XYZ file of C-alpha atoms in Angstrom:
687
model
C -45.087 -46.324 29.307
C -42.429 -46.351 31.978
C -43.638 -46.731 35.530
C -42.433 -44.544 38.389
C -40.603 -47.503 39.862
C -38.853 -48.108 36.560
C -37.834 -44.476 36.355
C -36.481 -44.545 39.895
C -34.141 -47.396 39.055
C -33.430 -46.503 35.447
C -29.817 -45.617 34.763
C -30.776 -43.559 31.729
C -32.286 -40.711 33.751
C -31.342 -37.146 32.945
C -27.947 -35.997 34.221
C -27.720 -33.951 37.370
C -27.463 -30.203 36.887
C -24.093 -28.564 37.042
C -23.211 -26.250 39.904
C -24.646 -23.257 38.042
C -27.979 -25.002 37.613
C -27.521 -25.591 33.893
C -27.439 -28.945 32.202
C -23.902 -30.106 31.680
C -24.606 -30.357 27.965
C -25.785 -26.802 27.371
C -23.340 -23.931 27.121
C -24.183 -20.698 28.926
C -22.253 -18.723 26.297
C -23.792 -17.207 23.166
C -23.985 -20.005 20.638
C -23.779 -18.319 17.244
C -20.126 -17.404 16.979
C -18.352 -15.045 14.534
C -16.697 -17.843 12.582
C -17.001 -21.501 11.790
C -13.703 -22.090 13.579
C -15.031 -20.466 16.787
C -18.185 -22.558 16.670
C -16.132 -25.694 16.152
C -14.005 -24.889 19.178
C -17.109 -24.246 21.272
C -18.467 -27.726 20.694
C -15.329 -29.753 20.306
C -15.347 -30.831 23.950
C -19.009 -31.867 23.761
C -18.373 -33.860 20.628
C -15.331 -35.603 22.087
C -17.130 -36.391 25.335
C -20.241 -37.843 23.739
C -19.071 -39.491 20.535
C -18.200 -42.874 22.003
C -14.782 -43.790 23.336
C -12.152 -41.027 23.215
C -10.666 -40.813 19.772
C -12.974 -43.463 18.305
C -16.237 -41.589 17.804
C -17.229 -40.156 14.471
C -16.639 -36.428 14.211
C -19.224 -33.919 13.057
C -18.426 -31.927 9.955
C -17.885 -28.193 10.229
C -21.315 -27.441 8.851
C -22.885 -29.974 11.214
C -21.162 -28.338 14.189
C -22.436 -24.952 13.064
C -25.927 -26.341 12.656
C -25.687 -27.856 16.130
C -24.737 -24.428 17.446
C -27.883 -22.970 15.939
C -29.975 -25.799 17.382
C -28.664 -25.263 20.915
C -29.000 -21.504 20.614
C -32.621 -21.941 19.551
C -33.210 -24.346 22.440
C -31.838 -21.849 24.951
C -33.886 -19.012 23.447
C -37.013 -21.144 23.559
C -36.465 -21.828 27.268
C -35.861 -18.127 27.926
C -39.220 -17.421 26.254
C -41.019 -19.982 28.400
C -40.938 -23.132 26.264
C -39.789 -26.490 27.595
C -38.635 -27.726 24.198
C -37.936 -26.515 20.669
C -40.110 -27.009 17.639
C -38.247 -27.903 14.488
C -39.680 -24.866 12.676
C -37.744 -22.621 15.056
C -34.478 -24.352 14.176
C -35.183 -24.101 10.461
C -35.836 -20.369 10.707
C -32.579 -19.760 12.547
C -30.595 -22.073 10.317
C -31.686 -20.123 7.263
C -30.180 -17.007 8.786
C -26.927 -18.650 9.814
C -24.857 -17.522 6.846
C -25.910 -13.917 7.351
C -25.089 -14.126 11.057
C -21.623 -15.529 10.372
C -20.840 -12.852 7.816
C -22.128 -10.081 10.129
C -20.137 -11.279 13.106
C -16.948 -11.986 11.212
C -16.225 -8.303 10.752
C -16.442 -7.684 14.504
C -14.434 -10.725 15.570
C -11.753 -10.265 18.196
C -9.649 -12.983 16.604
C -6.507 -12.505 14.612
C -6.381 -11.166 11.078
C -5.819 -14.651 9.748
C -8.863 -15.897 11.608
C -10.916 -13.007 10.212
C -9.836 -13.879 6.718
C -10.692 -17.520 7.247
C -14.089 -16.610 8.687
C -14.921 -14.373 5.736
C -13.764 -16.984 3.316
C -15.753 -19.707 5.020
C -18.929 -17.650 5.398
C -19.894 -17.990 1.777
C -19.309 -21.744 1.889
C -21.317 -22.487 5.003
C -24.539 -24.318 4.249
C -26.429 -25.351 7.363
C -27.670 -28.859 7.029
C -31.334 -29.751 7.117
C -32.849 -30.822 10.402
C -33.143 -34.433 9.251
C -29.487 -34.458 8.231
C -28.438 -32.881 11.510
C -30.565 -35.341 13.481
C -28.929 -38.247 11.623
C -25.480 -36.849 12.375
C -26.328 -36.403 16.060
C -27.693 -39.939 16.231
C -24.509 -41.195 14.543
C -22.329 -39.519 17.136
C -24.670 -40.456 19.972
C -25.371 -36.821 20.790
C -29.101 -37.393 20.263
C -31.709 -40.102 20.772
C -35.189 -40.490 19.295
C -38.257 -40.792 21.514
C -41.212 -42.475 19.837
C -43.569 -42.963 22.790
C -41.725 -45.817 24.547
C -39.515 -44.649 27.394
C -38.030 -48.090 27.972
C -36.328 -48.022 24.571
C -35.017 -44.454 24.863
C -31.236 -44.280 24.957
C -29.295 -41.758 27.010
C -28.169 -38.675 25.063
C -27.777 -34.956 25.762
C -30.421 -34.165 23.121
C -33.795 -35.917 22.916
C -35.753 -35.694 19.657
C -39.416 -36.318 20.405
C -41.096 -37.897 17.370
C -44.112 -39.280 19.239
C -46.553 -36.525 18.254
C -47.690 -34.735 15.138
C -44.870 -32.189 15.554
C -41.193 -32.963 16.108
C -39.689 -31.321 19.193
C -36.158 -31.147 20.545
C -35.398 -31.337 24.282
C -32.378 -31.253 26.454
C -32.219 -34.605 28.212
C -32.921 -33.066 31.588
C -35.970 -31.115 30.372
C -37.449 -34.207 28.748
C -37.149 -36.374 31.847
C -38.407 -33.581 34.098
C -41.538 -33.241 31.974
C -41.936 -37.003 31.814
C -41.595 -37.429 35.569
C -44.160 -34.680 36.198
C -46.644 -36.399 33.882
C -46.130 -39.708 35.725
C -46.802 -38.077 39.083
C -49.938 -36.291 37.879
C -51.363 -39.398 36.241
C -50.636 -41.512 39.312
C -52.518 -38.975 41.426
C -55.448 -38.656 39.035
C -55.907 -42.362 38.305
C -55.035 -44.346 41.439
C -57.300 -47.259 40.436
C -55.760 -47.860 37.022
C -54.828 -51.444 37.937
C -58.366 -52.223 39.092
C -59.882 -52.499 35.645
C -59.942 -48.953 34.308
C -58.394 -48.977 30.850
C -55.301 -46.878 30.366
C -56.129 -44.612 33.259
C -59.177 -43.042 31.704
C -60.877 -42.598 35.076
C -64.644 -42.535 35.244
C -66.850 -44.501 32.918
C -69.063 -42.701 30.412
C -72.080 -43.262 32.671
C -70.246 -41.824 35.680
C -69.140 -38.782 33.712
C -72.677 -38.188 32.465
C -74.004 -38.284 36.026
C -71.753 -35.421 37.191
C -73.631 -32.176 37.902
C -73.637 -29.601 35.113
C -73.395 -26.678 37.534
C -69.648 -25.952 37.968
C -69.883 -25.440 41.737
C -71.776 -28.660 42.305
C -69.461 -30.454 39.882
C -66.446 -29.266 41.888
C -68.002 -30.563 45.100
C -68.754 -33.940 43.510
C -65.273 -34.297 42.033
C -63.582 -33.232 45.284
C -65.330 -36.071 47.103
C -64.435 -38.744 44.567
C -61.111 -37.700 43.012
C -57.651 -37.026 44.382
C -57.028 -34.335 41.762
C -59.446 -31.461 41.134
C -58.705 -28.627 38.696
C -60.914 -25.544 39.104
C -60.470 -23.284 36.093
C -62.140 -19.935 35.672
C -61.649 -16.319 34.740
C -61.388 -13.378 37.139
C -64.204 -13.045 39.629
C -65.805 -16.409 38.836
C -65.754 -17.471 42.481
C -62.905 -19.977 42.514
C -61.928 -19.316 46.137
C -65.562 -19.333 47.283
C -66.040 -22.736 45.676
C -62.848 -24.071 47.211
C -64.083 -22.965 50.658
C -67.221 -25.033 50.041
C -65.033 -27.946 48.934
C -62.941 -27.709 52.095
C -66.049 -27.490 54.267
C -67.458 -30.649 52.694
C -64.181 -32.554 53.040
C -63.784 -31.442 56.668
C -67.315 -32.556 57.461
C -66.357 -36.046 56.292
C -62.845 -35.961 57.802
C -62.767 -33.498 60.747
C -59.113 -34.156 61.593
C -57.865 -33.661 58.014
C -54.616 -31.712 57.723
C -55.000 -28.894 55.192
C -52.282 -26.925 53.389
C -53.065 -23.726 51.469
C -50.428 -22.386 49.092
C -49.857 -20.067 46.139
C -46.843 -19.088 44.021
C -46.558 -15.637 45.655
C -47.105 -14.274 49.123
C -49.666 -11.831 47.781
C -51.728 -14.609 46.207
C -51.430 -16.705 49.353
C -52.675 -13.824 51.480
C -55.660 -13.212 49.206
C -56.658 -16.880 49.319
C -56.378 -16.962 53.110
C -58.585 -13.868 53.400
C -61.124 -15.310 50.957
C -61.379 -18.587 52.877
C -61.729 -16.761 56.198
C -64.289 -14.359 54.765
C -66.580 -17.070 53.376
C -66.157 -19.740 56.070
C -69.227 -18.824 58.122
C -71.371 -18.437 55.030
C -70.620 -21.814 53.433
C -70.075 -24.010 56.520
C -73.205 -24.901 58.476
C -71.196 -26.578 61.243
C -69.577 -23.992 63.562
C -66.673 -26.355 64.260
C -65.923 -26.652 60.543
C -66.175 -22.876 60.110
C -63.737 -22.398 62.996
C -61.256 -24.791 61.363
C -61.492 -22.856 58.100
C -60.973 -19.516 59.855
C -57.855 -20.897 61.534
C -56.184 -21.917 58.266
C -53.081 -20.077 57.113
C -51.697 -19.922 53.590
C -48.078 -19.740 52.493
C -46.058 -19.568 49.323
C -45.295 -22.866 47.634
C -41.593 -22.244 48.196
C -42.128 -21.722 51.919
C -44.357 -24.807 52.099
C -41.624 -26.928 50.553
C -38.820 -25.396 52.625
C -40.438 -25.482 56.078
C -39.419 -28.529 58.175
C -42.255 -30.852 59.100
C -43.003 -32.354 62.515
C -40.275 -34.970 62.027
C -37.724 -32.318 61.051
C -37.648 -33.244 57.359
C -38.459 -30.959 54.467
C -41.194 -32.069 52.045
C -39.809 -33.946 49.065
C -39.671 -37.293 47.287
C -38.377 -39.091 50.375
C -40.530 -37.182 52.871
C -44.005 -36.481 51.456
C -45.917 -33.406 52.501
C -47.909 -34.088 55.666
C -51.266 -32.987 54.293
C -54.560 -34.686 53.557
C -55.744 -31.784 51.400
C -53.571 -29.381 49.411
C -55.093 -26.307 47.765
C -52.977 -24.251 45.358
C -54.273 -20.906 44.093
C -53.069 -18.961 41.032
C -51.745 -22.212 39.572
C -51.235 -20.632 36.149
C -48.153 -18.935 37.647
C -46.456 -22.286 38.384
C -43.638 -23.150 35.992
C -42.320 -26.590 35.166
C -39.547 -26.572 37.775
C -41.817 -25.565 40.655
C -44.513 -28.013 39.538
C -42.026 -30.877 39.639
C -40.895 -29.950 43.158
C -44.501 -29.666 44.304
C -45.761 -32.942 42.855
C -42.625 -34.786 43.972
C -43.547 -33.795 47.536
C -47.176 -34.987 47.327
C -48.184 -38.298 48.887
C -49.995 -39.874 45.940
C -51.857 -42.333 48.153
C -53.080 -39.845 50.753
C -53.301 -36.241 49.592
C -56.178 -34.675 47.680
C -54.958 -31.829 45.470
C -57.083 -28.866 44.358
C -55.568 -26.524 41.745
C -57.173 -23.113 41.089
C -56.310 -20.875 38.155
C -57.202 -19.177 34.880
C -55.680 -20.797 31.825
C -56.297 -17.672 29.747
C -54.149 -15.397 31.908
C -50.415 -14.918 31.688
C -48.407 -18.084 32.195
C -45.508 -18.512 34.583
C -42.325 -16.524 34.107
C -40.292 -19.752 33.927
C -40.618 -22.495 31.283
C -43.837 -24.417 30.895
C -47.599 -23.915 30.751
C -48.489 -26.519 33.355
C -51.923 -25.277 34.370
C -53.040 -24.748 30.769
C -52.130 -28.369 30.010
C -53.881 -29.686 33.115
C -57.047 -27.640 32.544
C -57.491 -28.662 28.908
C -61.138 -29.703 28.800
C -60.424 -31.948 25.805
C -57.416 -33.609 27.408
C -56.794 -36.680 29.537
C -57.876 -34.938 32.743
C -61.206 -33.605 31.480
C -63.020 -35.703 34.067
C -61.183 -33.833 36.825
C -61.991 -30.278 35.714
C -64.652 -27.879 36.960
C -64.720 -24.878 34.625
C -66.311 -21.642 35.863
C -67.621 -19.190 33.288
C -69.782 -16.636 35.128
C -67.831 -13.618 36.413
C -68.921 -11.841 39.569
C -66.271 -9.135 39.131
C -67.930 -7.598 36.076
C -71.141 -8.385 34.217
C -70.665 -10.519 31.089
C -73.192 -8.419 29.161
C -71.480 -5.143 30.030
C -68.602 -3.461 28.231
C -65.657 -5.065 30.049
C -67.202 -8.530 29.932
C -67.939 -8.360 26.215
C -64.626 -6.722 25.322
C -62.472 -9.171 27.292
C -64.367 -12.107 25.769
C -63.564 -10.815 22.266
C -59.902 -10.327 23.185
C -59.736 -13.832 24.617
C -61.261 -15.217 21.412
C -58.727 -13.382 19.215
C -61.415 -11.415 17.343
C -59.298 -8.512 16.102
C -61.924 -6.662 14.056
C -64.605 -7.049 16.730
C -62.209 -5.705 19.371
C -61.497 -2.666 17.177
C -65.207 -2.050 16.634
C -66.057 -2.313 20.321
C -63.147 -0.118 21.430
C -64.113 2.603 18.942
C -67.797 2.448 19.862
C -67.158 2.459 23.609
C -64.657 5.316 23.302
C -67.205 7.362 21.340
C -69.803 6.816 24.070
C -67.332 7.835 26.778
C -66.326 10.962 24.836
C -69.932 12.049 24.506
C -70.595 11.861 28.255
C -69.601 14.462 30.778
C -68.619 13.059 34.190
C -71.648 14.617 35.833
C -73.917 13.125 33.135
C -72.798 9.534 33.541
C -75.703 7.253 34.434
C -73.393 4.453 35.590
C -75.323 1.780 33.751
C -72.228 0.304 32.136
C -68.442 0.338 32.248
C -66.749 3.420 30.803
C -64.068 2.367 28.311
C -61.726 4.912 26.732
C -59.221 4.133 23.998
C -56.234 6.484 23.868
C -54.645 5.829 20.468
C -52.161 8.705 20.411
C -48.805 7.380 21.560
C -46.551 10.403 21.010
C -44.530 10.917 24.173
C -45.070 14.394 25.634
C -42.844 14.449 28.732
C -41.482 12.213 31.480
C -41.961 9.184 29.242
C -45.762 9.567 29.088
C -48.211 10.707 26.428
C -50.300 13.821 26.962
C -53.436 11.731 27.512
C -51.630 9.528 30.034
C -50.645 12.688 31.928
C -54.303 13.763 31.992
C -55.434 10.391 33.386
C -52.652 10.343 35.941
C -53.508 13.885 37.018
C -57.102 12.839 37.757
C -55.863 9.874 39.770
C -53.427 11.983 41.768
C -56.121 14.591 42.518
C -58.187 11.866 44.221
C -55.158 10.502 46.080
C -53.968 13.940 47.239
C -57.481 14.783 48.448
C -57.489 11.545 50.476
C -54.037 12.309 51.936
C -55.169 15.775 53.044
C -58.363 14.321 54.528
C -56.591 11.739 56.691
C -53.059 13.024 57.342
C -54.012 14.976 60.491
C -55.349 11.866 62.206
C -52.405 9.753 61.091
C -49.812 12.361 62.124
C -51.305 13.516 65.441
C -53.690 10.932 66.897
C -52.707 8.298 69.429
C -56.092 6.568 69.083
C -55.263 3.244 67.405
C -58.812 2.702 66.156
C -58.935 6.181 64.587
C -55.535 5.697 62.958
C -56.599 2.331 61.564
C -59.795 3.781 60.105
C -57.911 6.677 58.485
C -55.207 4.393 57.048
C -57.840 2.026 55.626
C -59.683 4.894 53.942
C -56.468 6.261 52.405
C -55.297 2.842 51.224
C -58.718 2.067 49.693
C -58.607 5.292 47.711
C -55.181 4.391 46.342
C -56.179 0.793 45.645
C -59.186 1.946 43.638
C -56.744 2.930 40.881
C -54.642 0.432 38.980
C -52.028 1.709 36.549
C -50.804 -1.434 34.808
C -47.883 -1.185 32.398
C -46.477 -3.803 30.078
C -42.934 -2.460 30.482
C -40.948 -1.826 33.632
C -38.710 0.798 32.002
C -38.847 3.112 29.024
C -41.773 5.153 27.649
C -45.245 4.414 29.062
C -43.676 2.232 31.727
C -43.935 1.582 35.438
C -40.932 3.793 36.120
C -42.322 6.657 34.016
C -45.652 6.650 35.883
C -44.030 6.390 39.311
C -41.702 9.303 38.514
C -44.610 11.472 37.387
C -46.718 10.543 40.437
C -43.849 11.285 42.801
C -43.264 14.639 41.129
C -46.931 15.517 41.676
C -46.692 14.687 45.383
C -43.524 16.761 45.658
C -45.347 19.730 44.107
C -47.905 19.444 46.906
C -45.141 19.615 49.504
C -45.092 15.904 50.352
C -41.351 15.318 50.513
C -39.674 11.976 51.148
C -41.282 8.545 51.233
C -44.387 9.456 53.245
C -47.752 9.120 51.419
C -46.193 7.001 48.707
C -47.663 3.651 47.688
C -45.038 0.897 47.681
C -44.757 -2.759 46.691
C -42.632 -5.301 48.563
C -39.989 -6.965 46.381
C -38.708 -9.744 48.642
C -40.104 -12.193 51.174
C -39.776 -11.695 54.928
C -41.507 -14.587 56.746
C -40.745 -13.041 60.154
C -42.714 -9.894 59.298
C -45.147 -11.949 57.219
C -44.490 -9.737 54.211
C -44.066 -11.213 50.767
C -43.137 -10.234 47.246
C -46.103 -8.378 45.752
C -47.632 -7.014 48.974
C -48.741 -3.400 48.466
C -48.817 -0.763 51.230
C -48.855 2.992 51.783
C -46.240 4.887 53.797
C -47.857 6.904 56.614
C -46.754 8.737 59.711
C -46.223 6.664 62.807
C -48.228 7.401 65.954
C -46.772 10.337 67.938
C -44.734 9.263 70.950
C -45.682 10.430 74.431
C -42.060 11.381 75.139
C -41.851 13.750 72.215
C -39.344 11.554 70.406
C -39.185 11.882 66.605
C -41.943 9.982 64.824
C -40.807 7.248 62.466
C -42.812 6.356 59.376
C -44.857 3.188 59.114
C -46.250 1.257 56.184
C -49.912 0.286 56.299
C -50.949 -2.885 54.445
C -54.648 -2.924 53.646
C -54.920 -6.669 52.992
C -53.665 -7.584 56.468
C -54.751 -4.405 58.269
C -51.283 -4.027 59.826
C -48.814 -1.197 60.402
C -45.152 -2.138 59.918
C -42.209 0.095 60.811
C -40.809 1.474 57.568
C -37.252 0.818 58.723
C -37.979 -2.908 59.006
C -39.444 -3.197 55.524
C -37.839 -5.617 53.032
C -36.747 -4.367 49.620
C -39.534 -2.280 48.082
C -40.342 0.010 45.137
C -42.831 2.744 44.376
C -46.169 1.277 43.268
C -48.424 3.959 41.855
C -47.954 1.740 38.799
C -47.015 -1.941 38.596
C -46.452 -4.348 35.731
C -49.358 -6.271 34.268
C -47.625 -9.479 35.341
C -47.601 -8.291 38.965
C -51.292 -7.388 38.805
C -52.499 -10.970 38.365
C -55.013 -11.766 41.071
C -55.595 -8.091 41.918
C -58.607 -5.935 41.089
C -59.213 -2.183 40.835
C -62.227 0.006 40.210
C -60.380 2.232 37.725
C -57.758 0.641 35.482
C -55.316 2.244 33.057
C -53.535 -0.202 30.743
C -50.254 1.034 29.268
C -49.319 -1.251 26.400
C -45.908 -1.150 24.680
C -45.291 1.772 22.335
C -43.582 -0.444 19.749
C -45.862 -2.483 17.496
C -43.379 -5.356 17.260
C -42.859 -5.644 21.011
C -42.907 -9.279 22.180
C -44.887 -8.059 25.200
C -47.896 -7.229 23.020
C -49.763 -10.509 23.489
C -53.374 -11.579 23.879
C -52.834 -12.894 27.390
C -51.207 -9.660 28.529
C -54.060 -7.487 27.232
C -56.720 -9.865 28.568
C -55.121 -10.018 32.004
C -54.876 -6.216 32.207
C -58.451 -5.567 31.054
C -59.929 -8.069 33.463
C -58.445 -6.335 36.513
C -61.447 -3.968 36.415
C -63.860 -4.634 39.258
C -67.444 -3.446 39.465
C -68.575 -2.468 42.955
C -71.784 -4.019 44.286
C -73.360 -1.370 46.470
C -75.204 -2.314 49.683
C -78.858 -3.220 49.310
C -81.019 -0.149 48.935
C -78.168 2.082 47.718
C -78.343 1.696 43.972
C -77.192 -1.713 42.787
C -73.819 -1.631 40.971
C -71.179 1.033 40.422
C -69.434 -0.005 37.231
C -65.656 0.272 36.906
C -63.722 2.146 34.212
C -61.036 1.084 31.766
C -58.560 3.284 29.888
C -56.422 1.605 27.220
C -53.300 3.402 26.001
C -52.172 1.751 22.762
C -52.213 2.505 19.072
C -54.005 0.404 16.443
C -50.986 -1.693 15.498
C -50.234 -2.666 19.101
C -53.863 -3.661 19.743
C -53.953 -5.659 16.516
C -50.749 -7.493 17.350
C -51.799 -8.179 20.924
C -55.220 -9.625 20.081
C -53.827 -11.663 17.184
C -50.812 -12.991 19.096
C -51.489 -15.604 21.745
C -48.528 -16.721 23.793
C -47.271 -19.988 22.382
C -45.167 -22.134 24.630
C -43.843 -25.340 23.240
C -43.943 -28.357 25.470
C -45.082 -31.939 25.538
C -46.820 -32.244 28.914
C -50.219 -32.594 27.263
C -48.859 -35.330 25.016
C -47.167 -37.073 27.947
C -50.474 -37.048 29.838
C -52.202 -38.644 26.838
C -49.750 -41.525 26.528
C -50.514 -45.051 27.681
C -49.952 -45.105 31.412
C -49.177 -47.928 33.758
C -48.864 -47.250 37.475
């Protein structure tokens, strides 16, 4: 396997991106064209540029050019859907539909009548070549190169065909080398002693692995002390941030002057981690000095961490490693391939300990790659670096939400149906005043006929109950917020109002359309307007852009309230109160924001609510209906542990709005992202 030093000097590295950020080999235009002639024109320049010396390279046939167009289209679609590479099966499926696509597009072509006639005539003759034939043609013209597990023999080509694993995958050259470089960096961090007798970077011996504690928390502490890479994987409420506070306390006790960096993909996630570390510092750290260090830590987004100049004026990167002895990254499942490469390029492999926190069963990053899922594979190369948490403290595993989410995660379609029906029947038989609160209430709303405003009748009923609670809270606290100059009283009132709003989570799969974020927000706003609350005041909002000066970040949620009355009688300007930070911010200074009575399920990752409504897509064939989406939404429910002597636990509620077909598709359809990072990590490695 190629070493990092070899890669640094190797002239066959992936080409630099063009000015628009795309590989120079991949067209940004739609690939499947209305005629064979159009497709040939589209790729003629690529073929001429990469087929040897000008005028001397072998030309692709018309059918081969068309097949190449399908291959590149499939590769672009795969990247748009989150994959790093393309499985051959995807190409075959598209190639089979090529003739139909050509015939369909020919009629709508903007070309001349002669061109239309030629396209229609050629459509019946077009026979896309098999993948093996296309691969041979691309190898012949030096448009492709085969990778068989030995990087030193890989030739430069715009297309890399990976034949090293059980499945054949196709990469753009840049994507392949990016993935390869990331694997090299991770392995170098995980196995720094590979040259000191450990075979192939396998890490600990069997005896050492067997001696590790079985308890996940103790295992994490042991691994943090001995390894430079620690992966803490666990579902919602399993105590990942509490454990990482204990890890930091132990490392600080051994190295009091250690420089610590806390980061997360979003400002919201960074803020939650910072609060969690501060809130548990005194409890887990016996040394007051260590606790004080932990309470002084600040977290930032990964982007901000990598863009902020260091003490020497340089930004963290390959040539200027991050000045940190310990790096903790929360919500690592949200990190895509591109961000992971930037992050690991900036890590000092000889100095920095890295702790990654995440849930491999939740939604993956928006961009290409499933980095955390590959790193947290308990059967993979890094299994000796993983502490997996399984006990949730957010909801009891033996209660409705715990059991239901476990079945969803396992893909047990029939069991999910049975549990949803049974739980819904129990909920229907109980009147609110009769509830004994011994378990989660789960309701399944199967009717998906839209009544008005883009919502079903049952969704309107649920939303009405939510808005009644919110309006009651507004009326209870508005007098203090609008008239009082007592800062403590205003803070208490704003906290109470925000907590009421944050108890409800309306989580929609779609941003627009029926049963969407926009539909809920419109209906909620209309309800407030009916009560006489005009304008932005008393609306819940979500920040859409980062503002480091105001310390507000994409995903922060606040409520618009009245500002404190001025002594001079000047008009009162609205403020936005953010519960997580306990701050009031002038509404006029706020970055871009949207209404947030409902948010997308993607945006809800890392959040928790006492009452959750899940609005799944209304179309059974929606690509959004996936196992990870449903699991993520369901597991936002949080049970409330009441103070000692006040009754134990107040169990949260879950309302699922989806018909049978959508539930079936979601549970049966895990997100599949194609990539080779796991395979790269398993390859023979030499530092």
